[in-house]
Amino acid sequence: MNAAAPTAPASLGLGIGPDGTYTRGAQVVAFLLGLWTMIAFFPLLFPGAILYAKSEETFEANPGRARTMVLWSWLCVSVLPLIPVAIGTGVVIAFNSR
């Protein structure tokens, strides 16, 4: 007989459980990164939150699209705030070196 071998579930993305919600560790990290974003560049907090909320709605119909939205939400609260911080630091250094 051709019995299907059990397979591991596909990776759902960083910090995403099998049901499409944050794992406990990801909730803690998301909270801390949200605080970081609020301090570093407040406007990015909104697209990050909206993308994650929309990904929860999209998860059932299109898991691949939901993973992409979760990735962009993580970027909004982790890496992207570094860009305005770096620009601001560069401006301050440029004005102080005169």
Coordinates of C-alpha atoms in Angstrom, one line a residue:
M1 CA 0.0 0.0 0.0
N2 CA 1.0 3.6 -0.5
A3 CA 0.5 5.1 3.0
A4 CA 1.6 8.7 3.2
A5 CA 4.4 9.3 5.6
P6 CA 3.8 12.0 8.1
T7 CA 5.5 15.2 7.2
A8 CA 6.5 18.2 9.3
P9 CA 4.2 21.2 8.9
A10 CA 5.5 23.9 6.7
S11 CA 7.2 26.8 8.5
L12 CA 4.7 29.4 9.1
G13 CA 7.1 32.2 9.8
L14 CA 9.0 33.7 12.6
G15 CA 7.1 33.3 15.9
I16 CA 3.9 32.0 14.3
G17 CA 2.2 28.9 15.7
P18 CA 0.4 26.2 13.8
D19 CA -2.9 28.1 14.1
G20 CA -1.5 31.3 12.7
T21 CA -1.2 33.2 16.0
Y22 CA 1.9 34.5 17.8
T23 CA 3.7 32.0 20.1
R24 CA 4.3 33.2 23.7
G25 CA 7.9 34.1 23.0
A26 CA 7.0 36.0 19.9
Q27 CA 4.4 38.0 21.9
V28 CA 7.1 39.1 24.3
V29 CA 9.5 40.0 21.4
A30 CA 6.8 41.8 19.5
F31 CA 5.9 43.9 22.6
L32 CA 9.5 44.9 23.1
L33 CA 10.0 45.7 19.4
G34 CA 6.8 47.7 19.5
L35 CA 8.2 49.8 22.3
W36 CA 11.5 50.2 20.4
T37 CA 9.6 51.3 17.3
M38 CA 7.5 53.7 19.3
I39 CA 10.6 55.4 20.6
A40 CA 12.7 55.3 17.4
F41 CA 10.1 56.0 14.7
F42 CA 6.5 56.1 15.8
P43 CA 4.8 56.1 12.4
L44 CA 6.1 52.6 11.6
L45 CA 4.1 51.2 14.5
F46 CA 0.8 51.6 12.6
P47 CA 1.7 49.7 9.4
G48 CA 3.3 46.9 11.5
A49 CA 0.1 46.5 13.6
I50 CA -2.2 46.7 10.5
L51 CA -0.1 44.2 8.6
Y52 CA -0.2 41.7 11.4
A53 CA -3.9 42.1 12.0
K54 CA -4.6 41.7 8.3
S55 CA -2.4 38.6 8.2
E56 CA -4.5 36.9 10.9
E57 CA -7.6 37.4 8.7
T58 CA -5.8 36.2 5.6
F59 CA -4.1 33.1 7.2
E60 CA -7.0 30.6 6.5
A61 CA -7.4 31.5 2.8
N62 CA -3.8 32.2 1.9
P63 CA -1.0 31.2 4.3
G64 CA 1.8 32.3 2.0
R65 CA 0.4 35.8 1.7
A66 CA -0.1 35.9 5.5
R67 CA 3.5 34.9 6.1
T68 CA 4.6 37.7 3.8
M69 CA 2.5 40.2 5.8
V70 CA 3.9 38.9 9.1
L71 CA 7.5 39.3 7.7
W72 CA 6.8 42.9 6.8
S73 CA 5.1 43.6 10.2
W74 CA 8.3 42.3 11.9
L75 CA 10.4 44.5 9.7
C76 CA 8.3 47.5 10.5
V77 CA 9.0 47.1 14.2
S78 CA 12.6 45.9 14.1
V79 CA 14.8 46.9 11.2
L80 CA 13.0 49.7 9.5
P81 CA 13.1 52.1 12.5
L82 CA 16.9 52.0 12.2
I83 CA 16.8 54.0 8.9
P84 CA 15.4 57.2 10.4
V85 CA 17.6 56.8 13.4
A86 CA 20.7 56.5 11.2
I87 CA 19.6 59.5 9.1
G88 CA 19.0 61.6 12.2
T89 CA 22.4 60.6 13.6
G90 CA 24.0 61.5 10.4
V91 CA 22.3 64.9 10.4
V92 CA 23.4 65.6 14.0
I93 CA 27.0 64.6 13.2
A94 CA 27.0 66.8 10.1
F95 CA 25.7 69.8 12.0
N96 CA 28.1 69.3 14.9
S97 CA 31.1 69.0 12.7
R98 CA 30.8 72.5 11.3

